[in-house]
């Protein structure tokens, strides 16, 4: 057996190990999400959070948009938004507030399950992301209201195509998603190895060290933070699983990294999607990024967090 074959085989084993861990989490979560959607859980959640929308300057009807995004994904939230926005015109500021909240808190059953697999509890995920979304929404609403900016009526830049919502099509879409995740994980792990060999990883650590120090994350988590922030939480979490198993990251690093990614991930694709609804970059990108840095920076300096994470992990 040649050294090259051994290296490829070892790499394939590592990729499959990370992917299989995500599969065990994502497949049940995707099924639960579909079942919740079928039994009308979105409407029930919308009734509960409808009154909260007034806190962020939005009509109660927008509660179902956020509920749809939280229980399913951003795309579903966008489709619901188009339907309701036709009867309830919103300003650019309002769409920006709603879009920022969706970007912070969406796909919670799936992404929460992924975070749990890494070691972050459901309670922490929901508190950080739902609470963070409301806090960011209130701050943006206050800022836009006091400054009088973005008060023009928003313009929708996207219209959804007719979709076949049969179970067969849904299952096929989920299969495509899971296959894409496998390809993405293999590509990212290969890219990380290449960056390490070329010395680029060291340069990235040096460039990011001021920001990482600000949010209390060691430089060993730099590349994972970049990947999760730009591409998505699940990809960052998949790589976190591998690094944590190898002992390269502490529980504190894992918690703070996942906390940051929970508040600010997939800044390219997700941000572009919300822009199509008529939102402004000032809130959905820059304010969201600054908010994530601020919140995680504060959490990193709380002494009780260090004590909690230093305690033995519960089985």
Tab-separated table of C-alpha atoms in Angstrom:
chain	number	residue	atom	x	y	z
A	1	UNK	CA	0.000	0.000	0.000
A	2	UNK	CA	1.622	3.269	-1.153
A	3	UNK	CA	1.974	6.271	1.197
A	4	UNK	CA	-0.304	8.300	-1.112
A	5	UNK	CA	-3.063	5.693	-0.928
A	6	UNK	CA	-2.714	5.539	2.855
A	7	UNK	CA	-2.961	9.333	3.100
A	8	UNK	CA	-6.062	9.426	0.879
A	9	UNK	CA	-7.658	6.591	2.826
A	10	UNK	CA	-6.940	8.318	6.136
A	11	UNK	CA	-8.347	11.606	4.809
A	12	UNK	CA	-11.495	9.881	3.510
A	13	UNK	CA	-11.961	8.291	6.930
A	14	UNK	CA	-11.732	11.680	8.643
A	15	UNK	CA	-14.222	13.210	6.191
A	16	UNK	CA	-16.687	10.363	6.674
A	17	UNK	CA	-16.352	10.552	10.458
A	18	UNK	CA	-17.267	14.259	10.485
A	19	UNK	CA	-20.013	13.797	7.887
A	20	UNK	CA	-21.579	10.808	9.644
A	21	UNK	CA	-21.687	12.762	12.902
A	22	UNK	CA	-23.566	15.560	11.134
A	23	UNK	CA	-25.850	13.042	9.400
A	24	UNK	CA	-26.910	11.552	12.730
A	25	UNK	CA	-27.921	15.036	13.825
A	26	UNK	CA	-29.298	16.592	10.644
A	27	UNK	CA	-31.484	13.761	9.303
A	28	UNK	CA	-33.679	13.448	12.432
A	29	UNK	CA	-33.807	17.245	12.729
A	30	UNK	CA	-34.923	17.666	9.101
A	31	UNK	CA	-37.678	15.083	9.601
A	32	UNK	CA	-38.856	16.775	12.809
A	33	UNK	CA	-38.942	20.149	11.030
A	34	UNK	CA	-41.102	18.709	8.240
A	35	UNK	CA	-43.482	17.099	10.736
A	36	UNK	CA	-43.778	20.360	12.689
A	37	UNK	CA	-44.542	22.184	9.471
A	38	UNK	CA	-47.214	19.640	8.512
A	39	UNK	CA	-49.028	19.918	11.855
A	40	UNK	CA	-49.102	23.725	11.763
A	41	UNK	CA	-46.453	24.479	14.391
A	42	UNK	CA	-45.406	27.613	12.488
A	43	UNK	CA	-48.826	29.227	12.975
A	44	UNK	CA	-48.810	28.347	16.688
A	45	UNK	CA	-45.345	29.858	17.156
A	46	UNK	CA	-46.395	32.937	15.188
A	47	UNK	CA	-49.286	33.553	17.597
A	48	UNK	CA	-46.860	33.485	20.507
A	49	UNK	CA	-44.285	35.842	19.045
A	50	UNK	CA	-46.711	38.152	17.220
A	51	UNK	CA	-46.996	40.612	20.148
A	52	UNK	CA	-43.188	40.695	20.462
A	53	UNK	CA	-42.909	42.153	16.964
A	54	UNK	CA	-44.229	45.465	18.299
A	55	UNK	CA	-41.063	45.729	20.406
A	56	UNK	CA	-39.029	45.943	17.200
A	57	UNK	CA	-41.396	48.261	15.333
A	58	UNK	CA	-43.020	45.588	13.163
A	59	UNK	CA	-46.684	44.655	12.670
A	60	UNK	CA	-47.818	41.463	14.410
A	61	UNK	CA	-48.408	39.819	11.027
A	62	UNK	CA	-44.644	39.653	10.511
A	63	UNK	CA	-44.461	37.194	13.404
A	64	UNK	CA	-45.379	34.347	11.077
A	65	UNK	CA	-42.514	35.296	8.751
A	66	UNK	CA	-39.972	35.033	11.558
A	67	UNK	CA	-41.645	31.890	12.909
A	68	UNK	CA	-41.420	30.219	9.487
A	69	UNK	CA	-37.724	31.073	9.224
A	70	UNK	CA	-36.969	29.905	12.773
A	71	UNK	CA	-38.694	26.541	12.382
A	72	UNK	CA	-37.672	25.816	8.790
A	73	UNK	CA	-35.196	28.025	6.919
A	74	UNK	CA	-34.602	31.439	5.374
A	75	UNK	CA	-36.099	30.451	2.017
A	76	UNK	CA	-39.435	29.533	3.610
A	77	UNK	CA	-39.398	32.776	5.570
A	78	UNK	CA	-38.844	34.690	2.322
A	79	UNK	CA	-41.806	33.008	0.619
A	80	UNK	CA	-44.089	33.810	3.566
A	81	UNK	CA	-42.761	37.389	3.625
A	82	UNK	CA	-43.650	37.949	-0.041
A	83	UNK	CA	-47.210	36.792	0.628
A	84	UNK	CA	-47.742	39.056	3.655
A	85	UNK	CA	-45.738	42.074	2.453
A	86	UNK	CA	-48.124	42.426	-0.496
A	87	UNK	CA	-50.858	43.439	1.972
A	88	UNK	CA	-48.655	45.173	4.572
A	89	UNK	CA	-46.149	47.620	2.993
A	90	UNK	CA	-43.008	48.067	5.103
A	91	UNK	CA	-40.244	50.656	5.138
A	92	UNK	CA	-36.655	49.743	4.303
A	93	UNK	CA	-35.868	50.115	8.015
A	94	UNK	CA	-38.590	47.623	8.979
A	95	UNK	CA	-37.470	45.062	6.387
A	96	UNK	CA	-33.888	45.514	7.598
A	97	UNK	CA	-34.955	44.897	11.196
A	98	UNK	CA	-36.936	41.786	10.235
A	99	UNK	CA	-34.162	40.536	7.951
A	100	UNK	CA	-31.534	40.959	10.666
A	101	UNK	CA	-33.666	38.991	13.117
A	102	UNK	CA	-34.159	36.209	10.567
A	103	UNK	CA	-30.410	36.057	9.909
A	104	UNK	CA	-29.645	35.685	13.612
A	105	UNK	CA	-32.429	33.192	14.409
A	106	UNK	CA	-33.367	30.764	11.630
A	107	UNK	CA	-33.327	26.979	11.062
A	108	UNK	CA	-33.199	26.511	14.836
A	109	UNK	CA	-34.183	22.803	14.988
A	110	UNK	CA	-31.434	21.797	12.537
A	111	UNK	CA	-28.723	24.270	13.533
A	112	UNK	CA	-29.542	23.828	17.228
A	113	UNK	CA	-29.122	20.069	16.855
A	114	UNK	CA	-25.785	20.602	15.113
A	115	UNK	CA	-24.667	22.940	17.917
A	116	UNK	CA	-25.750	20.342	20.480
A	117	UNK	CA	-23.576	17.737	18.753
A	118	UNK	CA	-20.602	20.062	19.216
A	119	UNK	CA	-21.386	20.527	22.904
A	120	UNK	CA	-23.561	23.657	23.092
A	121	UNK	CA	-26.865	23.087	24.895
A	122	UNK	CA	-30.271	23.755	23.355
A	123	UNK	CA	-30.994	26.258	26.112
A	124	UNK	CA	-27.856	28.254	25.317
A	125	UNK	CA	-28.533	28.177	21.570
A	126	UNK	CA	-32.149	29.338	21.864
A	127	UNK	CA	-31.380	31.989	24.484
A	128	UNK	CA	-28.463	33.391	22.505
A	129	UNK	CA	-30.056	33.357	19.068
A	130	UNK	CA	-33.686	34.231	19.821
A	131	UNK	CA	-32.721	36.683	22.560
A	132	UNK	CA	-29.960	38.070	20.353
A	133	UNK	CA	-32.346	38.509	17.416
A	134	UNK	CA	-34.821	40.464	19.551
A	135	UNK	CA	-32.075	42.610	21.086
A	136	UNK	CA	-30.560	43.407	17.683
A	137	UNK	CA	-34.018	44.137	16.271
A	138	UNK	CA	-34.815	46.575	19.084
A	139	UNK	CA	-31.476	48.363	18.707
A	140	UNK	CA	-31.853	48.711	14.936
A	141	UNK	CA	-35.451	49.917	15.262
A	142	UNK	CA	-34.357	52.529	17.802
A	143	UNK	CA	-31.374	53.636	15.698
A	144	UNK	CA	-33.342	53.975	12.468
A	145	UNK	CA	-36.234	55.682	14.271
A	146	UNK	CA	-34.073	58.272	16.044
A	147	UNK	CA	-31.967	59.001	12.953
A	148	UNK	CA	-34.934	59.012	10.572
A	149	UNK	CA	-33.026	56.873	8.074
A	150	UNK	CA	-34.340	54.166	5.713
A	151	UNK	CA	-37.928	55.379	6.096
A	152	UNK	CA	-38.797	55.019	2.399
A	153	UNK	CA	-41.081	52.168	1.370
A	154	UNK	CA	-39.100	49.015	0.622
A	155	UNK	CA	-39.009	47.429	-2.824
A	156	UNK	CA	-39.113	43.672	-3.224
A	157	UNK	CA	-36.424	42.433	-5.631
A	158	UNK	CA	-37.560	38.804	-5.762
A	159	UNK	CA	-40.645	36.750	-6.497
A	160	UNK	CA	-40.796	33.046	-5.612
A	161	UNK	CA	-41.361	30.498	-8.362
A	162	UNK	CA	-44.191	27.983	-7.988
A	163	UNK	CA	-42.976	25.052	-5.866
A	164	UNK	CA	-44.050	21.420	-5.701
A	165	UNK	CA	-44.442	20.779	-1.966
A	166	UNK	CA	-45.029	17.019	-2.215
A	167	UNK	CA	-43.190	14.730	0.197
A	168	UNK	CA	-41.300	13.073	-2.683
A	169	UNK	CA	-39.888	16.400	-3.884
A	170	UNK	CA	-39.084	17.382	-0.295
A	171	UNK	CA	-37.185	14.109	0.262
A	172	UNK	CA	-35.243	14.599	-2.980
A	173	UNK	CA	-34.318	18.158	-1.959
A	174	UNK	CA	-33.064	16.950	1.438
A	175	UNK	CA	-30.993	14.214	-0.230
A	176	UNK	CA	-29.386	16.796	-2.501
A	177	UNK	CA	-28.679	18.984	0.516
A	178	UNK	CA	-27.000	16.140	2.425
A	179	UNK	CA	-24.887	15.160	-0.597
A	180	UNK	CA	-23.831	18.782	-0.981
A	181	UNK	CA	-22.813	18.861	2.686
A	182	UNK	CA	-20.560	15.817	2.091
A	183	UNK	CA	-18.863	17.470	-0.889
A	184	UNK	CA	-18.501	20.753	1.008
A	185	UNK	CA	-16.939	19.104	4.071
A	186	UNK	CA	-14.433	17.149	1.960
A	187	UNK	CA	-13.520	20.313	0.044
A	188	UNK	CA	-13.146	22.426	3.179
A	189	UNK	CA	-11.019	19.838	4.983
A	190	UNK	CA	-8.759	19.523	1.929
A	191	UNK	CA	-8.528	23.315	1.693
A	192	UNK	CA	-7.563	23.615	5.359
A	193	UNK	CA	-4.762	21.095	4.885
A	194	UNK	CA	-3.519	22.984	1.842
A	195	UNK	CA	-3.571	26.295	3.716
A	196	UNK	CA	-1.612	24.675	6.527
A	197	UNK	CA	1.024	23.317	4.129
A	198	UNK	CA	1.365	26.643	2.291
A	199	UNK	CA	1.664	28.605	5.528
A	200	UNK	CA	-1.449	30.661	4.763
A	201	UNK	CA	-3.123	29.411	7.928
A	202	UNK	CA	-0.395	31.041	10.023
A	203	UNK	CA	-0.912	34.323	8.169
A	204	UNK	CA	-4.674	34.136	8.762
A	205	UNK	CA	-4.089	33.599	12.467
A	206	UNK	CA	-1.822	36.650	12.605
A	207	UNK	CA	-4.274	38.872	10.720
A	208	UNK	CA	-7.241	37.770	12.819
A	209	UNK	CA	-5.512	37.750	16.187
A	210	UNK	CA	-6.796	41.228	17.260
A	211	UNK	CA	-10.427	40.272	16.508
A	212	UNK	CA	-10.063	36.821	18.066
A	213	UNK	CA	-8.574	38.347	21.223
A	214	UNK	CA	-11.552	40.709	21.369
A	215	UNK	CA	-14.033	37.813	21.433
A	216	UNK	CA	-11.861	35.519	23.546
A	217	UNK	CA	-11.249	32.809	20.931
A	218	UNK	CA	-7.805	31.280	20.596
A	219	UNK	CA	-6.140	31.397	17.183
A	220	UNK	CA	-6.541	27.622	16.769
A	221	UNK	CA	-10.196	28.306	15.964
A	222	UNK	CA	-9.434	31.064	13.442
A	223	UNK	CA	-9.878	29.085	10.227
A	224	UNK	CA	-13.068	27.406	11.481
A	225	UNK	CA	-14.486	30.792	12.473
A	226	UNK	CA	-13.756	32.149	8.990
A	227	UNK	CA	-15.370	29.155	7.276
A	228	UNK	CA	-18.464	29.245	9.473
A	229	UNK	CA	-18.841	33.014	9.164
A	230	UNK	CA	-18.573	33.018	5.379
A	231	UNK	CA	-20.146	29.679	4.422
A	232	UNK	CA	-22.422	28.504	7.218
A	233	UNK	CA	-22.796	27.207	10.754
A	234	UNK	CA	-23.097	23.516	9.845
A	235	UNK	CA	-19.801	23.522	7.945
A	236	UNK	CA	-18.010	25.334	10.752
A	237	UNK	CA	-19.550	22.959	13.297
A	238	UNK	CA	-18.500	19.922	11.281
A	239	UNK	CA	-14.887	21.057	11.397
A	240	UNK	CA	-15.221	22.001	15.072
A	241	UNK	CA	-16.229	18.414	15.829
A	242	UNK	CA	-13.022	17.144	14.272
A	243	UNK	CA	-10.784	19.692	16.023
A	244	UNK	CA	-12.453	19.099	19.399
A	245	UNK	CA	-12.020	15.336	19.074
A	246	UNK	CA	-8.336	15.830	18.351
A	247	UNK	CA	-8.000	17.983	21.467
A	248	UNK	CA	-7.006	21.084	19.501
A	249	UNK	CA	-9.793	23.199	21.015
A	250	UNK	CA	-11.034	23.656	24.559
A	251	UNK	CA	-14.721	23.598	25.542
A	252	UNK	CA	-14.472	27.360	25.987
A	253	UNK	CA	-13.190	27.812	22.417
A	254	UNK	CA	-15.963	25.584	21.091
A	255	UNK	CA	-18.675	27.457	23.013
A	256	UNK	CA	-17.472	30.932	22.029
A	257	UNK	CA	-16.905	29.945	18.399
A	258	UNK	CA	-20.350	28.371	18.100
A	259	UNK	CA	-21.858	31.360	19.900
A	260	UNK	CA	-20.296	33.735	17.402
A	261	UNK	CA	-21.336	31.585	14.441
A	262	UNK	CA	-24.865	31.346	15.830
A	263	UNK	CA	-25.172	35.129	15.701
A	264	UNK	CA	-23.248	35.701	12.487
A	265	UNK	CA	-22.754	32.974	9.884
A	266	UNK	CA	-23.073	32.532	6.128
A	267	UNK	CA	-22.583	36.269	5.651
A	268	UNK	CA	-22.360	35.930	1.863
A	269	UNK	CA	-25.307	33.763	0.775
A	270	UNK	CA	-27.748	34.578	3.575
A	271	UNK	CA	-27.063	38.313	3.381
A	272	UNK	CA	-27.699	38.324	-0.373
A	273	UNK	CA	-30.998	36.494	0.160
A	274	UNK	CA	-32.270	39.084	2.640
A	275	UNK	CA	-31.122	41.916	0.362
A	276	UNK	CA	-33.636	40.602	-2.188
A	277	UNK	CA	-36.427	41.406	0.264
A	278	UNK	CA	-35.443	45.089	0.218
A	279	UNK	CA	-33.265	45.247	3.352
A	280	UNK	CA	-30.218	47.468	3.829
A	281	UNK	CA	-26.652	46.247	4.401
A	282	UNK	CA	-26.198	48.567	7.375
A	283	UNK	CA	-28.319	46.243	9.511
A	284	UNK	CA	-28.169	42.794	7.941
A	285	UNK	CA	-24.380	42.761	7.604
A	286	UNK	CA	-22.481	45.470	9.474
A	287	UNK	CA	-24.709	45.817	12.536
A	288	UNK	CA	-25.090	42.027	12.768
A	289	UNK	CA	-21.319	41.517	12.638
A	290	UNK	CA	-20.678	44.262	15.222
A	291	UNK	CA	-23.435	42.854	17.455
A	292	UNK	CA	-21.945	39.343	17.324
A	293	UNK	CA	-18.480	40.661	18.209
A	294	UNK	CA	-19.906	42.696	21.101
A	295	UNK	CA	-22.016	39.881	22.579
A	296	UNK	CA	-19.316	37.208	22.359
A	297	UNK	CA	-16.705	39.677	23.616
A	298	UNK	CA	-18.841	40.289	26.716
A	299	UNK	CA	-19.534	36.556	27.215
A	300	UNK	CA	-15.819	35.791	26.974
A	301	UNK	CA	-15.165	38.084	29.931
A	302	UNK	CA	-17.770	36.599	32.260
A	303	UNK	CA	-16.076	34.625	35.015
A	304	UNK	CA	-19.055	32.328	35.601
A	305	UNK	CA	-18.757	31.113	31.991
A	306	UNK	CA	-15.205	29.948	32.639
A	307	UNK	CA	-16.367	28.076	35.743
A	308	UNK	CA	-19.235	26.414	33.871
A	309	UNK	CA	-17.024	25.326	31.001
A	310	UNK	CA	-14.255	24.147	33.305
A	311	UNK	CA	-16.677	21.781	35.041
A	312	UNK	CA	-16.748	18.162	33.824
A	313	UNK	CA	-19.072	17.697	30.857
A	314	UNK	CA	-22.309	15.869	31.598
A	315	UNK	CA	-22.809	12.617	29.727
